Every structure is written in structure tokens, then in C-alpha cells.
Coordinates of C-alpha atoms in Angstrom, one line a residue:
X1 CA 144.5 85.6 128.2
X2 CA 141.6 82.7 128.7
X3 CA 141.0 79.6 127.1
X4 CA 137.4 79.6 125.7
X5 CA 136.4 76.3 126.5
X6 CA 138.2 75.6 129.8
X7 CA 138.9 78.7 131.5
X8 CA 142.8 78.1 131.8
X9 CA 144.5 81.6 132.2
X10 CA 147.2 81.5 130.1
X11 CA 150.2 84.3 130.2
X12 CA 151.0 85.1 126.6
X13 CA 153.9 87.5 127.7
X14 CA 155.9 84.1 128.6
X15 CA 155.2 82.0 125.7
X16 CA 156.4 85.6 123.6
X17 CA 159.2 85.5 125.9
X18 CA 160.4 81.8 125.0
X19 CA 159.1 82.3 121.2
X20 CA 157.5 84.9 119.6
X21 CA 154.5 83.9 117.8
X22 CA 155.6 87.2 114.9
X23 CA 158.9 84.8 114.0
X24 CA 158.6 81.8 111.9
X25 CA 160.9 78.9 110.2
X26 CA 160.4 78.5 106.6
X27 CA 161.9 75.5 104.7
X28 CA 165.4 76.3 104.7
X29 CA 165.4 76.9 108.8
X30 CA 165.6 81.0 108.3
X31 CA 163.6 82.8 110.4
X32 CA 161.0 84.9 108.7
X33 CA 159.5 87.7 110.3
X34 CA 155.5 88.2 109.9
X35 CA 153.9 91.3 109.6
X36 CA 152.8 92.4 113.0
X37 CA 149.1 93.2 112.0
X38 CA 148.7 89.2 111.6
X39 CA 146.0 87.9 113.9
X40 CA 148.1 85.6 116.5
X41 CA 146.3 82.5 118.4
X42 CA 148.0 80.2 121.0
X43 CA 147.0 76.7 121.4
X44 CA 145.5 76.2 125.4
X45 CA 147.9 73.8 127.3
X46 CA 145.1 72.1 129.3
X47 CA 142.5 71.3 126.5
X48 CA 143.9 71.6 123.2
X49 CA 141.4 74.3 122.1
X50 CA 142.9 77.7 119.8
X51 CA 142.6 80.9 121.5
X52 CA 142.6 84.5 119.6
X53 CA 142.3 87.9 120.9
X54 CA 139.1 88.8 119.3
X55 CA 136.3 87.0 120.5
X56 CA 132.8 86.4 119.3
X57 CA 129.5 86.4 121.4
X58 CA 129.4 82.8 121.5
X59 CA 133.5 82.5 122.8
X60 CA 132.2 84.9 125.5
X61 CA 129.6 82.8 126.3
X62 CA 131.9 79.6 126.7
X63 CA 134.2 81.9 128.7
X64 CA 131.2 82.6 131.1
X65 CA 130.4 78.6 131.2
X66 CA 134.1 77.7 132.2
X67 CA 134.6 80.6 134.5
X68 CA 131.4 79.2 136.8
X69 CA 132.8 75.8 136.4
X70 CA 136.2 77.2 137.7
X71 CA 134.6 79.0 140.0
X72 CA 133.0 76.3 141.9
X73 CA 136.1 74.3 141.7
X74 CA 138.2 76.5 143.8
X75 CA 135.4 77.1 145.8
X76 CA 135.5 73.2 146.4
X77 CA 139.3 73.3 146.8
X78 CA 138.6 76.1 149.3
X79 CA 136.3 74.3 151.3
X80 CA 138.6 71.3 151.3
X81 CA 142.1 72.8 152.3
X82 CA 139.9 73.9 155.3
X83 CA 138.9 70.6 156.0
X84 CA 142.6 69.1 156.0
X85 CA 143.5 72.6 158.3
X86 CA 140.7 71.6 160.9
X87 CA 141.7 67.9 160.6
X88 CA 145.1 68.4 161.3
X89 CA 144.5 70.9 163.7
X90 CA 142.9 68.6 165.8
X91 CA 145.3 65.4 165.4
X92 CA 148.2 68.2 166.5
X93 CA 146.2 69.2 169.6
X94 CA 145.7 65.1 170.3
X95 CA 149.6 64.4 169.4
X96 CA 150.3 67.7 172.4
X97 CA 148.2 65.6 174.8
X98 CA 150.5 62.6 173.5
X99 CA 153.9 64.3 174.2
X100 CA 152.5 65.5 177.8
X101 CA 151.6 61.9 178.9
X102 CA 154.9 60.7 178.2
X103 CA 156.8 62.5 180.6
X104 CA 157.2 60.2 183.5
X105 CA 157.3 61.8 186.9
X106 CA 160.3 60.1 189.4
X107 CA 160.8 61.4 192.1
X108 CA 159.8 64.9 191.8
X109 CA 161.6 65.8 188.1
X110 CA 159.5 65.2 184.8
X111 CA 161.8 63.2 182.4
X112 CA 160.8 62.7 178.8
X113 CA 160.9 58.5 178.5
X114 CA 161.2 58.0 174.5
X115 CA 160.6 54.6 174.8
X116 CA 157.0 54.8 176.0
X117 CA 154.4 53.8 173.5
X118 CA 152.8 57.3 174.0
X119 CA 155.6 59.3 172.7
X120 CA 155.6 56.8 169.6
X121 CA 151.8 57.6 169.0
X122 CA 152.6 61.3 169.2
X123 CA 155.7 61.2 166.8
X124 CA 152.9 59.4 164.7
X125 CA 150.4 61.7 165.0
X126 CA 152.8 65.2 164.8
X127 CA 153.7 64.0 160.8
X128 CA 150.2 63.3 160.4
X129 CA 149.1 66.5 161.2
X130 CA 152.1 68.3 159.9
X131 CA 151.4 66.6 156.4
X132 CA 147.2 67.4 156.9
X133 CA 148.2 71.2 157.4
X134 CA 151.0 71.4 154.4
X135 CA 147.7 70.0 152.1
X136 CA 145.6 71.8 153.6
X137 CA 147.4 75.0 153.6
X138 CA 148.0 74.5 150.1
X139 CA 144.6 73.6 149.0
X140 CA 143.1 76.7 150.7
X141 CA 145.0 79.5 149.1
X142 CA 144.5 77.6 145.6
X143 CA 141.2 77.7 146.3
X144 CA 141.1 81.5 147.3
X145 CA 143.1 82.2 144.0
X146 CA 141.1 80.7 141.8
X147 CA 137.4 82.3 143.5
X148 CA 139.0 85.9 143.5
X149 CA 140.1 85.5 139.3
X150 CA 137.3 84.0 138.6
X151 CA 135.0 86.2 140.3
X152 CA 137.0 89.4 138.7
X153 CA 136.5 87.7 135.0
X154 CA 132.9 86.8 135.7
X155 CA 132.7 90.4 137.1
X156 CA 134.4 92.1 133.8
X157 CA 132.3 89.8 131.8
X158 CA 128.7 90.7 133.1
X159 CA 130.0 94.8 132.9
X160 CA 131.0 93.8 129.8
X161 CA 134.4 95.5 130.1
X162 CA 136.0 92.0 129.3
X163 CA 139.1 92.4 126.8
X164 CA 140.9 89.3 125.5

């Protein structure tokens, strides 16, 4: 299911699994089942906004407005996480170059010396880049989920084979 306004998609089958929406409280704390042709509508997390199975022409055309919206915001989460991956890739190939001038060379053996400056700038520069590939990792394939739903909602929207 998908919020009107904002786009969120929201899994009904786990709010029905915590409470169902067909049981209610009445006054004296009994539950009180409801008839299960009543029309059910969940409130959207993110913006507040009631959501309902059947939707009109103009809900549709919200729907379309916030799935574009999404769209281009995974596509600019996308094109970020690749920045932090290229970034990091980089600083990890400097930090390499980092750990192989601190070897020393004495008399014929290459020693790691710790206690050079350049191993400190490579231990630096290693968590740097690990952190820039964890983000950017991350970023990318929330990027990439969000372009392929919203692509296949658009998609079912303009066939208009969408159903609530």
C-alpha cells in the first residue's frame, strides 16, 4: 500500500499482524469485532495523511506526483552512494601507497616500522575509506531500491493496472 501524498510504501500485512484494524475497544476495554465489509484506512507513518484502498482519480494523481518525487530521490541517493564508493576507492588505493612506503628496507629484509609517520597517515586514511565505502555502499543500493519500486508503480500507474 502507498501513501497518497508522500509515496511512503507501507506494508499493511504487519500493522494487521501487530493489530488488526477489524478489532476494536469499546468503553468497557472488550474487544469488539467489526464487520469485515467495513472500509479500513491506515494513518501514513511519514506524513500523517489517511490512506484507503479505493482511490479516486485525484489520489492517483498525487500518487503519480510523489512517486516522481521519490523517484528522483533515489536516483539522487544513487548517484551519491557512488560518489562516497569512488571517493573511498581512491583514499584506499592512496592509504596502499601509504602502507608500502612504510616498510623500511635494512639490510636486504623489508620490515614494517609502525612508528613512521606514513603508516599513521595510512591507518588514517584505511578508516576513512572504509567508513566512505560502508556509506556509500549503503546509499547506492537504497538508491537502486527505491528507482526500481518507483519505476514499477509509475509503470502500473501509466498501464493503469495500479491496485491499492
Amino acid at each position: 500500500m502507498y501513501c497518497y501524498h508522500c509515496g511512503k510504501e507501507i506494508d499493511e500485512h504487519k500493522l494487521e499482524a501487530k493489530q488488526s484494524s477489524l478489532s476494536l475497544k469499546d468503553e468497557n476495554g472488550e474487544l469488539r469485532e467489526i464487520d469485515s465489509d467495513a472500509q479500513v484506512a491506515y494513518v501514513c507513518p511519514q506524513c500523517g495523511h489517511l490512506i484507503r484502498a479505493n482511490a479516486t482519480p485525484e489520489d492517483l494523481k498525487a500518487l503519480s506526483q510523489a512517486s516522481h518525487s521519490q523517484l528522483q530521490r533515489g536516483a539522487n541517493s544513487f548517484a551519491r552512494g557512488m560518489a562516497l564508493n569512488l571517493i573511498g576507492l581512491i583514499i584506499g588505493i592512496l592509504a596502499i601507497s601509504f602502507l608500502l612506503l612504510s616498510y623500511q628496507s635494512d639490510g636486504g629484509g623489508k620490515t614494517l616500522n609502525p612508528g613512521k609517520s606514513t603508516f599513521l597517515i595510512f591507518v588514517i586514511m584505511g578508516i576513512v575509506a572504509v567508513i566512505l565505502l560502508g556509506f556509500g555502499i549503503v546509499s547506492t543500493v537504497i538508491g537502486l531500491r527505491k528507482k526500481v519500486t518507483y519505476t514499477k508503480l509509475l509503470k502500473d500507474l501509466n498501464n493503469k493496472t495500479f491496485v491499492q
